[in-house]
mmCIF file of C-alpha atoms in Angstrom:
data_model
loop_
_atom_site.group_PDB
_atom_site.id
_atom_site.type_symbol
_atom_site.label_atom_id
_atom_site.label_comp_id
_atom_site.label_asym_id
_atom_site.label_seq_id
_atom_site.Cartn_x
_atom_site.Cartn_y
_atom_site.Cartn_z
ATOM 1 C CA UNK A 1 36.454 -6.156 -41.858
ATOM 2 C CA UNK A 2 37.521 -9.783 -41.850
ATOM 3 C CA UNK A 3 34.933 -12.699 -40.509
ATOM 4 C CA UNK A 4 36.889 -13.516 -37.100
ATOM 5 C CA UNK A 5 36.906 -9.766 -35.966
ATOM 6 C CA UNK A 6 33.600 -9.621 -36.860
ATOM 7 C CA UNK A 7 32.053 -12.926 -34.556
ATOM 8 C CA UNK A 8 34.732 -11.379 -32.235
ATOM 9 C CA UNK A 9 32.815 -7.934 -31.838
ATOM 10 C CA UNK A 10 29.500 -9.592 -32.267
ATOM 11 C CA UNK A 11 29.555 -11.769 -28.627
ATOM 12 C CA UNK A 12 31.307 -9.148 -27.004
ATOM 13 C CA UNK A 13 28.095 -6.876 -27.453
ATOM 14 C CA UNK A 14 26.347 -9.740 -26.808
ATOM 15 C CA UNK A 15 27.631 -10.571 -23.757
ATOM 16 C CA UNK A 16 28.356 -7.188 -22.853
ATOM 17 C CA UNK A 17 24.697 -5.730 -21.911
ATOM 18 C CA UNK A 18 24.720 -10.172 -19.367
ATOM 19 C CA UNK A 19 27.492 -9.526 -17.728
ATOM 20 C CA UNK A 20 26.979 -5.640 -16.828
ATOM 21 C CA UNK A 21 23.222 -7.334 -16.097
ATOM 22 C CA UNK A 22 25.401 -9.889 -14.234
ATOM 23 C CA UNK A 23 27.524 -7.305 -12.011
ATOM 24 C CA UNK A 24 24.387 -4.837 -10.595
ATOM 25 C CA UNK A 25 22.580 -7.443 -9.422
ATOM 26 C CA UNK A 26 25.872 -9.574 -7.965
ATOM 27 C CA UNK A 27 26.849 -6.177 -6.254
ATOM 28 C CA UNK A 28 23.540 -5.680 -4.372
ATOM 29 C CA UNK A 29 22.794 -1.492 -6.757
ATOM 30 C CA UNK A 30 19.525 -3.017 -7.643
ATOM 31 C CA UNK A 31 16.433 -2.595 -5.436
ATOM 32 C CA UNK A 32 13.778 -5.062 -6.085
ATOM 33 C CA UNK A 33 10.785 -4.086 -5.909
ATOM 34 C CA UNK A 34 11.134 -0.425 -4.228
ATOM 35 C CA UNK A 35 7.147 0.703 -5.494
ATOM 36 C CA UNK A 36 5.170 0.443 -2.802
ATOM 37 C CA UNK A 37 5.288 2.326 0.254
ATOM 38 C CA UNK A 38 3.932 0.414 2.712
ATOM 39 C CA UNK A 39 4.989 -2.940 4.476
ATOM 40 C CA UNK A 40 3.267 -5.925 2.386
ATOM 41 C CA UNK A 41 2.838 -8.392 4.917
ATOM 42 C CA UNK A 42 4.163 -11.916 5.040
ATOM 43 C CA UNK A 43 1.956 -13.725 6.200
ATOM 44 C CA UNK A 44 -2.313 -13.849 5.515
ATOM 45 C CA UNK A 45 -4.478 -11.275 7.852
ATOM 46 C CA UNK A 46 -8.259 -11.336 6.715
ATOM 47 C CA UNK A 47 -10.090 -8.921 8.846
ATOM 48 C CA UNK A 48 -13.331 -8.019 7.162
ATOM 49 C CA UNK A 49 -15.720 -9.742 5.315
ATOM 50 C CA UNK A 50 -15.434 -9.781 1.154
ATOM 51 C CA UNK A 51 -16.927 -6.479 -0.036
ATOM 52 C CA UNK A 52 -19.401 -6.216 -3.007
ATOM 53 C CA UNK A 53 -19.789 -2.499 -3.191
ATOM 54 C CA UNK A 54 -18.393 -0.543 -5.953
ATOM 55 C CA UNK A 55 -15.107 1.087 -2.527
ATOM 56 C CA UNK A 56 -13.220 -2.004 -3.191
ATOM 57 C CA UNK A 57 -10.682 -0.800 -0.567
ATOM 58 C CA UNK A 58 -10.008 0.301 2.265
ATOM 59 C CA UNK A 59 -8.346 2.000 4.818
ATOM 60 C CA UNK A 60 -8.886 1.138 8.622
ATOM 61 C CA UNK A 61 -7.441 2.417 11.951
ATOM 62 C CA UNK A 62 -7.322 -0.138 14.586
ATOM 63 C CA UNK A 63 -8.752 1.396 17.378
ATOM 64 C CA UNK A 64 -8.682 -0.852 20.324
ATOM 65 C CA UNK A 65 -10.548 0.431 23.791
ATOM 66 C CA UNK A 66 -10.906 4.527 23.011
ATOM 67 C CA UNK A 67 -8.369 6.584 20.802
ATOM 68 C CA UNK A 68 -5.544 8.032 21.669
ATOM 69 C CA UNK A 69 -3.542 10.802 20.412
ATOM 70 C CA UNK A 70 -1.980 7.967 17.871
ATOM 71 C CA UNK A 71 -5.116 6.811 16.964
ATOM 72 C CA UNK A 72 -6.699 10.741 16.653
ATOM 73 C CA UNK A 73 -3.496 11.589 14.067
ATOM 74 C CA UNK A 74 -3.574 7.859 11.965
ATOM 75 C CA UNK A 75 -7.782 9.196 11.325
ATOM 76 C CA UNK A 76 -6.871 13.068 10.996
ATOM 77 C CA UNK A 77 -4.799 11.474 8.280
ATOM 78 C CA UNK A 78 -6.696 8.747 6.244
ATOM 79 C CA UNK A 79 -9.511 11.627 6.744
ATOM 80 C CA UNK A 80 -7.807 13.830 4.754
ATOM 81 C CA UNK A 81 -5.861 11.571 2.091
ATOM 82 C CA UNK A 82 -9.807 10.745 0.782
ATOM 83 C CA UNK A 83 -10.986 14.166 1.279
ATOM 84 C CA UNK A 84 -7.554 14.268 -1.001
ATOM 85 C CA UNK A 85 -8.976 11.829 -3.405
ATOM 86 C CA UNK A 86 -11.693 13.840 -5.538
ATOM 87 C CA UNK A 87 -13.552 11.514 -7.899
ATOM 88 C CA UNK A 88 -11.423 8.634 -6.806
ATOM 89 C CA UNK A 89 -13.017 7.997 -2.861
ATOM 90 C CA UNK A 90 -15.576 6.144 -4.567
ATOM 91 C CA UNK A 91 -12.738 2.812 -4.684
ATOM 92 C CA UNK A 92 -12.379 3.636 -1.329
ATOM 93 C CA UNK A 93 -14.282 3.208 2.295
ATOM 94 C CA UNK A 94 -11.736 4.565 4.808
ATOM 95 C CA UNK A 95 -12.811 1.998 8.576
ATOM 96 C CA UNK A 96 -12.644 2.238 12.351
ATOM 97 C CA UNK A 97 -11.675 -1.239 13.732
ATOM 98 C CA UNK A 98 -12.528 -2.175 16.496
ATOM 99 C CA UNK A 99 -16.708 -1.914 17.042
ATOM 100 C CA UNK A 100 -16.362 1.011 18.515
ATOM 101 C CA UNK A 101 -17.536 4.718 17.291
ATOM 102 C CA UNK A 102 -15.548 7.046 15.699
ATOM 103 C CA UNK A 103 -15.481 10.771 16.961
ATOM 104 C CA UNK A 104 -17.911 13.398 15.499
ATOM 105 C CA UNK A 105 -14.713 15.132 13.652
ATOM 106 C CA UNK A 106 -14.141 11.866 11.383
ATOM 107 C CA UNK A 107 -17.589 11.929 10.070
ATOM 108 C CA UNK A 108 -16.521 9.965 6.790
ATOM 109 C CA UNK A 109 -15.455 6.449 8.734
ATOM 110 C CA UNK A 110 -17.885 3.679 9.390
ATOM 111 C CA UNK A 111 -17.333 0.993 11.872
ATOM 112 C CA UNK A 112 -16.802 -2.119 12.150
ATOM 113 C CA UNK A 113 -16.525 -5.122 14.017
ATOM 114 C CA UNK A 114 -13.154 -7.400 12.381
ATOM 115 C CA UNK A 115 -13.648 -10.597 12.026
ATOM 116 C CA UNK A 116 -10.416 -11.978 14.121
ATOM 117 C CA UNK A 117 -8.336 -10.236 16.578
ATOM 118 C CA UNK A 118 -6.191 -8.017 15.937
ATOM 119 C CA UNK A 119 -2.321 -9.264 15.382
ATOM 120 C CA UNK A 120 -0.327 -6.907 17.377
ATOM 121 C CA UNK A 121 1.774 -5.880 15.283
ATOM 122 C CA UNK A 122 -0.820 -4.151 13.214
ATOM 123 C CA UNK A 123 -1.973 -2.238 16.096
ATOM 124 C CA UNK A 124 -1.210 1.369 15.564
ATOM 125 C CA UNK A 125 -0.929 0.787 11.935
ATOM 126 C CA UNK A 126 -2.912 1.908 9.270
ATOM 127 C CA UNK A 127 -4.258 -1.046 6.965
ATOM 128 C CA UNK A 128 -4.628 -1.178 3.605
ATOM 129 C CA UNK A 129 -7.587 -4.233 3.056
ATOM 130 C CA UNK A 130 -8.134 -5.541 -0.412
ATOM 131 C CA UNK A 131 -12.257 -5.966 -1.479
ATOM 132 C CA UNK A 132 -11.496 -9.816 0.160
ATOM 133 C CA UNK A 133 -10.674 -8.426 3.381
ATOM 134 C CA UNK A 134 -7.115 -8.881 3.199
ATOM 135 C CA UNK A 135 -4.348 -6.921 5.082
ATOM 136 C CA UNK A 136 -2.308 -5.994 2.245
ATOM 137 C CA UNK A 137 -0.006 -2.989 3.201
ATOM 138 C CA UNK A 138 0.506 -1.408 6.460
ATOM 139 C CA UNK A 139 2.050 1.992 7.349
ATOM 140 C CA UNK A 140 2.855 3.284 10.950
ATOM 141 C CA UNK A 141 0.471 5.587 12.635
ATOM 142 C CA UNK A 142 1.903 9.065 12.743
ATOM 143 C CA UNK A 143 4.014 9.636 15.815
ATOM 144 C CA UNK A 144 3.978 13.227 15.203
ATOM 145 C CA UNK A 145 2.179 15.740 13.709
ATOM 146 C CA UNK A 146 5.167 16.487 11.186
ATOM 147 C CA UNK A 147 4.860 12.881 10.592
ATOM 148 C CA UNK A 148 1.776 13.000 8.691
ATOM 149 C CA UNK A 149 1.865 13.893 5.498
ATOM 150 C CA UNK A 150 4.287 11.300 5.338
ATOM 151 C CA UNK A 151 2.437 8.832 6.214
ATOM 152 C CA UNK A 152 0.138 10.290 3.924
ATOM 153 C CA UNK A 153 2.047 10.849 0.575
ATOM 154 C CA UNK A 154 3.205 7.135 1.187
ATOM 155 C CA UNK A 155 -0.495 6.026 1.156
ATOM 156 C CA UNK A 156 -1.742 8.001 -1.606
ATOM 157 C CA UNK A 157 1.486 7.021 -4.134
ATOM 158 C CA UNK A 158 -0.159 2.811 -2.981
ATOM 159 C CA UNK A 159 -3.349 3.844 -2.949
ATOM 160 C CA UNK A 160 -3.320 5.411 -6.489
ATOM 161 C CA UNK A 161 -0.947 2.796 -7.957
ATOM 162 C CA UNK A 162 -3.883 0.418 -7.068
ATOM 163 C CA UNK A 163 -6.772 2.271 -8.744
ATOM 164 C CA UNK A 164 -4.842 2.656 -12.043
ATOM 165 C CA UNK A 165 -4.114 -1.600 -12.466
ATOM 166 C CA UNK A 166 -7.088 -2.118 -10.287
ATOM 167 C CA UNK A 167 -10.216 -3.725 -13.654
ATOM 168 C CA UNK A 168 -12.268 -5.142 -10.803
ATOM 169 C CA UNK A 169 -14.257 -1.487 -9.936
ATOM 170 C CA UNK A 170 -14.927 -0.771 -13.366
#
């Protein structure tokens, strides 16, 4: 093989993957950031005070006045998810926001008053809050009983990733 053929093949082998990558990005065949199932918050919303407890992550259900059926389904979903975490429960604290006492059947929840009013866009959502009190992800509260399993699965997948990569709660 002469030098020109070798050089041409070498350049082709280097340029072909780059051209293919550019084509994939230009055509929109690559989906960025599809690893989380919740809705990332676009603005910083600090709802709770920072915590020093072992449970660095908090799943919060906002309840303004009383708890309607959608709120009850969200509470049930979070409680089932919490119970299903097993030994990883120590890293999560279920919270009912709004200062109202949680119903008796939801005894895993602690009631906390938010530091500021809950934005309208976060009502009727299940909120994932970090140890600093910052809302990171929100999930729509299940509207029907059939939606509860899908919402719980999405939250569980995101939580397990967070637990795995969290180095602050060793």
